[in-house]
Short mmCIF file of C-alpha atoms and ligand atoms in Angstrom, two decimals:
data_model
loop_
_atom_site.label_atom_id
_atom_site.label_comp_id
_atom_site.label_asym_id
_atom_site.label_seq_id
_atom_site.Cartn_x
_atom_site.Cartn_y
_atom_site.Cartn_z
CA MET M 206 0.00 0.00 0.00
CA PHE M 207 1.19 3.51 -0.66
CA GLN M 208 0.41 6.66 1.25
CA GLY M 209 -3.07 7.96 0.63
CA ASP M 210 -4.32 4.62 -0.64
CA THR M 211 -7.69 4.07 1.02
CA THR M 212 -8.50 0.76 -0.67
CA ASN M 213 -8.50 -2.48 1.25
CA ASN M 214 -9.78 -6.00 0.70
CA GLU M 215 -12.30 -6.07 3.52
CA LEU M 216 -15.69 -7.33 2.42
CA THR M 217 -18.84 -5.77 3.86
CA VAL M 218 -22.37 -7.06 4.38
CA HIS M 219 -23.45 -4.46 1.84
CA ASP M 220 -21.04 -5.83 -0.84
CA ILE M 221 -22.16 -9.41 -0.29
CA LYS M 222 -25.85 -8.49 -0.46
CA GLN M 223 -25.43 -7.19 -4.02
CA GLN M 224 -25.64 -10.79 -5.18
CA PRO M 225 -27.72 -13.81 -4.13
CA VAL M 226 -26.68 -15.11 -0.73
CA PRO M 227 -26.82 -18.88 -0.04
CA ASN M 228 -30.10 -19.97 1.57
CA HIS M 229 -28.49 -22.53 3.80
CA VAL M 230 -24.92 -22.54 5.12
CA ALA M 231 -23.59 -25.53 7.08
CA ILE M 232 -20.41 -25.33 9.16
CA ILE M 233 -18.11 -27.96 10.68
CA MET M 234 -16.64 -25.92 13.54
CA ASP M 235 -13.32 -27.73 13.86
CA GLY M 236 -10.07 -26.89 15.66
CA ASN M 237 -11.29 -25.76 19.07
CA GLY M 238 -9.10 -28.22 20.98
CA ARG M 239 -6.07 -27.46 18.83
CA TRP M 240 -6.61 -23.71 19.26
CA ALA M 241 -6.41 -24.21 23.03
CA GLN M 242 -3.45 -26.62 22.96
CA LYS M 243 -1.48 -24.13 20.85
CA ARG M 244 -1.94 -21.67 23.74
CA ALA M 245 -1.17 -24.28 26.43
CA LEU M 246 -4.79 -24.06 27.56
CA PRO M 247 -7.09 -27.02 28.30
CA ARG M 248 -9.14 -28.17 25.29
CA ILE M 249 -12.34 -27.03 26.97
CA ALA M 250 -11.08 -23.43 26.83
CA GLY M 251 -11.17 -23.76 23.05
CA HIS M 252 -14.73 -25.07 23.10
CA HIS M 253 -15.78 -22.16 25.27
CA GLU M 254 -14.11 -19.64 22.97
CA GLY M 255 -15.76 -21.35 20.00
CA MET M 256 -19.14 -20.64 21.55
CA LYS M 257 -18.55 -16.88 21.33
CA VAL M 258 -17.80 -17.29 17.65
CA VAL M 259 -21.12 -19.10 17.19
CA ARG M 260 -22.85 -16.01 18.54
CA LYS M 261 -21.01 -13.63 16.19
CA ILE M 262 -21.50 -15.77 13.11
CA THR M 263 -25.19 -16.25 13.90
CA LYS M 264 -25.66 -12.47 14.04
CA LEU M 265 -23.86 -12.02 10.74
CA ALA M 266 -25.76 -14.84 9.01
CA ASN M 267 -28.99 -13.24 10.16
CA SER M 268 -28.06 -9.80 8.85
CA LEU M 269 -26.99 -11.29 5.52
CA GLY M 270 -30.45 -12.80 5.10
CA ILE M 271 -29.24 -16.41 5.21
CA LYS M 272 -32.30 -18.55 5.94
CA VAL M 273 -30.66 -21.54 7.67
CA LEU M 274 -27.35 -21.88 9.51
CA THR M 275 -26.55 -25.48 10.48
CA LEU M 276 -23.69 -25.93 12.95
CA TYR M 277 -22.05 -29.26 13.78
CA ALA M 278 -21.84 -28.94 17.58
CA PHE M 279 -21.46 -32.59 18.62
CA SER M 280 -21.09 -35.71 16.49
CA THR M 281 -22.00 -39.28 17.41
CA GLU M 282 -18.23 -39.96 17.35
CA ASN M 283 -17.52 -37.27 19.97
CA TRP M 284 -18.60 -39.63 22.77
CA LYS M 285 -15.16 -41.27 22.40
CA ARG M 286 -13.51 -38.18 23.93
CA PRO M 287 -12.49 -38.07 27.61
CA LYS M 288 -15.51 -37.97 29.93
CA THR M 289 -14.54 -34.60 31.41
CA GLU M 290 -14.51 -33.07 27.93
CA VAL M 291 -17.85 -34.64 26.98
CA ASP M 292 -19.40 -33.42 30.25
CA PHE M 293 -18.15 -29.92 29.54
CA LEU M 294 -19.46 -29.96 25.97
CA MET M 295 -22.89 -31.05 27.19
CA LYS M 296 -23.06 -27.97 29.40
CA LEU M 297 -22.40 -25.60 26.50
CA PRO M 298 -25.94 -25.66 25.06
CA VAL M 299 -27.21 -24.71 28.55
CA GLU M 300 -24.68 -21.90 28.94
CA TYR M 301 -25.20 -20.69 25.39
CA LEU M 302 -28.95 -20.49 25.78
CA ASN M 303 -28.79 -18.98 29.29
CA THR M 304 -26.59 -16.24 27.88
CA TYR M 305 -27.94 -15.67 24.38
CA LEU M 306 -31.54 -16.87 24.19
CA PRO M 307 -32.98 -13.38 24.94
CA GLU M 308 -30.84 -11.99 22.12
CA LEU M 309 -31.91 -14.77 19.73
CA ILE M 310 -35.55 -14.02 20.48
CA GLU M 311 -34.90 -10.29 20.00
CA GLU M 312 -33.29 -11.01 16.62
CA ASN M 313 -36.18 -13.22 15.44
CA VAL M 314 -33.96 -16.34 15.23
CA GLN M 315 -35.59 -19.77 15.33
CA VAL M 316 -33.57 -22.42 17.18
CA ARG M 317 -33.72 -26.01 15.95
CA VAL M 318 -31.75 -29.13 16.75
CA MET M 319 -31.10 -32.32 14.83
CA GLY M 320 -29.59 -35.51 16.19
CA ASN M 321 -30.42 -38.15 18.75
CA LEU M 322 -31.40 -36.02 21.74
CA ASP M 323 -32.48 -39.01 23.87
CA ALA M 324 -28.86 -39.86 24.67
CA LEU M 325 -28.11 -36.37 26.05
CA PRO M 326 -28.13 -35.38 29.73
CA ALA M 327 -31.52 -34.17 31.02
CA HIS M 328 -30.28 -30.60 31.62
CA THR M 329 -29.12 -30.36 28.01
CA ILE M 330 -32.39 -31.70 26.60
CA GLN M 331 -34.40 -29.36 28.81
CA ALA M 332 -32.49 -26.21 27.78
CA VAL M 333 -32.70 -27.10 24.11
CA GLU M 334 -36.42 -27.93 24.22
CA GLN M 335 -37.17 -24.65 25.97
CA ALA M 336 -35.25 -22.72 23.33
CA ILE M 337 -37.07 -24.51 20.51
CA ILE M 338 -40.46 -23.72 22.07
CA LYS M 339 -39.61 -20.09 22.88
CA THR M 340 -38.36 -19.37 19.35
CA SER M 341 -40.87 -21.46 17.40
CA MET M 342 -42.88 -18.38 16.34
CA ASN M 343 -39.80 -16.61 14.96
CA ASP M 344 -39.37 -16.50 11.20
CA GLY M 345 -35.90 -15.02 10.76
CA LEU M 346 -32.75 -17.14 10.56
CA THR M 347 -33.14 -20.82 11.49
CA LEU M 348 -30.20 -21.67 13.74
CA ASN M 349 -29.96 -25.44 13.46
CA PHE M 350 -27.58 -27.24 15.81
CA ALA M 351 -26.45 -30.76 14.95
CA LEU M 352 -26.16 -32.34 18.40
CA ASN M 353 -25.27 -36.01 18.72
CA TYR M 354 -25.75 -36.19 14.97
CA GLY M 355 -24.33 -38.71 12.51
CA SER M 356 -25.36 -38.86 8.87
CA ARG M 357 -25.15 -42.62 8.28
CA ASP M 358 -27.21 -43.14 11.39
CA GLU M 359 -29.74 -40.63 10.05
CA ILE M 360 -29.89 -42.39 6.66
CA LEU M 361 -30.29 -45.84 8.23
CA ASN M 362 -33.12 -44.53 10.40
CA ALA M 363 -34.82 -43.11 7.33
CA VAL M 364 -34.52 -46.49 5.56
CA LYS M 365 -35.99 -48.30 8.57
CA HIS M 366 -38.91 -45.88 8.73
CA ILE M 367 -39.54 -46.21 5.00
CA ALA M 368 -39.46 -50.02 5.23
CA ASN M 369 -41.95 -49.84 8.07
CA ASP M 370 -44.26 -47.42 6.24
CA VAL M 371 -44.17 -49.62 3.12
CA ARG M 372 -44.99 -52.71 5.21
CA GLU M 373 -47.92 -50.87 6.77
CA GLY M 374 -49.18 -49.58 3.43
CA ILE M 375 -48.57 -45.91 4.38
CA LEU M 376 -46.08 -45.60 1.51
CA GLN M 377 -46.05 -47.41 -1.87
CA ASP M 378 -42.60 -48.48 -3.08
CA GLU M 379 -43.16 -46.49 -6.33
CA GLN M 380 -43.42 -43.41 -4.10
CA ILE M 381 -39.85 -43.79 -2.87
CA ASN M 382 -37.94 -41.01 -4.58
CA GLU M 383 -35.48 -38.25 -3.64
CA GLU M 384 -38.22 -35.96 -2.41
CA SER M 385 -40.02 -38.50 -0.24
CA PHE M 386 -36.71 -39.91 1.03
CA SER M 387 -35.63 -36.41 2.12
CA SER M 388 -38.78 -36.11 4.20
CA TYR M 389 -37.59 -39.04 6.35
CA LEU M 390 -34.36 -37.25 7.23
CA MET M 391 -33.82 -34.95 10.22
CA THR M 392 -33.61 -32.01 7.82
CA LYS M 393 -37.26 -32.50 6.80
CA ASN M 394 -38.58 -29.09 5.72
CA ILE M 395 -35.09 -27.57 5.56
CA PRO M 396 -33.59 -26.94 2.10
CA ASP M 397 -30.26 -28.65 1.32
CA PRO M 398 -27.16 -26.60 2.23
CA ASP M 399 -25.77 -24.50 -0.64
CA LEU M 400 -22.44 -23.99 1.08
CA LEU M 401 -20.42 -26.15 3.48
CA ILE M 402 -17.62 -24.55 5.48
CA ARG M 403 -15.05 -26.54 7.45
CA THR M 404 -12.39 -24.88 9.58
CA SER M 405 -9.03 -26.05 10.86
CA GLY M 406 -7.54 -27.50 7.67
CA GLU M 407 -9.37 -30.84 7.60
CA ILE M 408 -10.74 -31.73 4.17
CA ARG M 409 -13.34 -34.33 5.11
CA LEU M 410 -17.10 -34.61 5.67
CA SER M 411 -16.82 -36.66 8.88
CA ASN M 412 -20.31 -38.12 8.61
CA PHE M 413 -22.03 -34.73 8.26
CA LEU M 414 -25.13 -34.33 6.05
CA LEU M 415 -23.98 -36.90 3.45
CA TRP M 416 -27.27 -36.90 1.51
CA GLN M 417 -28.00 -33.19 1.90
CA LEU M 418 -24.58 -31.96 0.70
CA ALA M 419 -24.87 -33.69 -2.70
CA TYR M 420 -24.85 -30.37 -4.62
CA ALA M 421 -23.22 -28.00 -2.09
CA GLU M 422 -20.15 -25.88 -2.71
CA PHE M 423 -17.35 -26.69 -0.24
CA TRP M 424 -15.15 -24.03 1.37
CA PHE M 425 -12.20 -24.97 3.57
CA THR M 426 -9.90 -22.83 5.68
CA ASP M 427 -6.89 -23.54 7.92
CA VAL M 428 -8.25 -21.08 10.50
CA TYR M 429 -9.26 -22.71 13.81
CA TRP M 430 -12.91 -22.17 14.72
CA PRO M 431 -12.15 -19.86 17.71
CA ASP M 432 -10.22 -17.63 15.28
CA PHE M 433 -13.00 -17.62 12.67
CA ARG M 434 -14.28 -14.07 12.14
CA GLU M 435 -17.07 -12.32 10.26
CA GLN M 436 -14.58 -11.58 7.50
CA HIS M 437 -14.05 -15.32 6.92
CA LEU M 438 -17.75 -15.97 6.42
CA LEU M 439 -18.00 -12.99 4.08
CA GLN M 440 -15.01 -14.36 2.14
CA ALA M 441 -16.59 -17.82 1.92
CA ILE M 442 -19.80 -16.33 0.55
CA ASP M 443 -17.92 -14.06 -1.84
CA ASP M 444 -16.11 -17.15 -3.21
CA PHE M 445 -19.44 -18.98 -3.40
CA GLN M 446 -20.93 -16.11 -5.41
CA LYS M 447 -17.96 -16.08 -7.81
CA ARG M 448 -18.22 -19.83 -8.40
CA GLY M 449 -21.91 -19.37 -9.17
CA ARG M 450 -21.05 -16.72 -11.75
CA ARG M 451 -18.39 -18.86 -13.37
CA PHE M 452 -20.48 -22.01 -13.81
CA GLY M 453 -23.98 -20.62 -13.90
CA GLY M 454 -25.03 -20.42 -17.52
CA VAL M 455 -23.82 -18.22 -20.38
C1 LIG T 90 -20.59 -26.23 21.37
C2 LIG T 90 -18.98 -24.38 20.83
C3 LIG T 90 -18.78 -24.16 19.37
C4 LIG T 90 -17.60 -24.89 18.80
C5 LIG T 90 -17.83 -26.35 18.61
C6 LIG T 90 -17.79 -27.27 19.81
C7 LIG T 90 -18.13 -26.65 21.14
C8 LIG T 90 -23.14 -23.87 20.95
C9 LIG T 90 -23.88 -24.98 21.26
C10 LIG T 90 -25.34 -25.09 21.32
C11 LIG T 90 -25.96 -26.29 21.02
C12 LIG T 90 -27.35 -26.39 21.06
C13 LIG T 90 -28.10 -25.29 21.36
C14 LIG T 90 -27.50 -24.08 21.65
C15 LIG T 90 -26.12 -23.98 21.64
C16 LIG T 90 -22.94 -25.99 21.48
C17 LIG T 90 -22.05 -28.05 21.92
C18 LIG T 90 -20.78 -27.57 21.72
C19 LIG T 90 -22.26 -29.47 22.29
F1 LIG T 90 -29.45 -25.37 21.36
N1 LIG T 90 -21.86 -24.16 20.95
N2 LIG T 90 -21.70 -25.46 21.27
N3 LIG T 90 -23.14 -27.28 21.80
N4 LIG T 90 -19.29 -25.76 21.14
#
């Protein structure tokens, strides 16, 4: 840069809104433990810091007019972690909602959760159910947490339900198609993600939304989730919009 140069590469909400914004953004919020270890902090400190980023990114997604933000908060594989870490993670939904639910209501955000909730501690289920009820009338951003979620598990459950409905005559086998199949998934009534973001340099799906991501654009960054900022989401969407321009028609 030279003196007097006022240009910079910062993207703004205004810039991004000049073009269509993805309807549904899904994020694998990876690298919280590594962020902490790099600072000689316990892994749980990274999870806690990551929670603050969830709040910021939710606000930004809402102001961009994104309809659905799906966040991978806890996978079915995460039970393999040390018990102390799992116990801490299970308290985060409670803390998050105690702190931010009033703000989510204020901002017209609808909270949803997908995953097997039955296996979660009672305090976690209770906090989440309350949030779902208290925000059910909201029609702004849908903030969809994947909690104890695994995609193969979800698909197998769908298949079992379909088999059962066919056996009982509720569904004819000719009626099994992509649309009806989708309605047996936990994302029933939610459009497929247009954009998947994964942080922390891992280039994998890790059992996340395998069916639903069939046509999504993927965006990866080396940044750890606690270091993820508004500017990164704006960059991901800017890249998404450029890809759309390049491949979308004439
Ligand atoms: C969790 C913070 C973000 C980084 C990723 C792992 C740690 C928010 C929630 C949450 C979940 C449900 C809900 C409201 C908030 C959460 C877990 C972990 C298990 F209704 N952040 N966060 N849940 N982390």
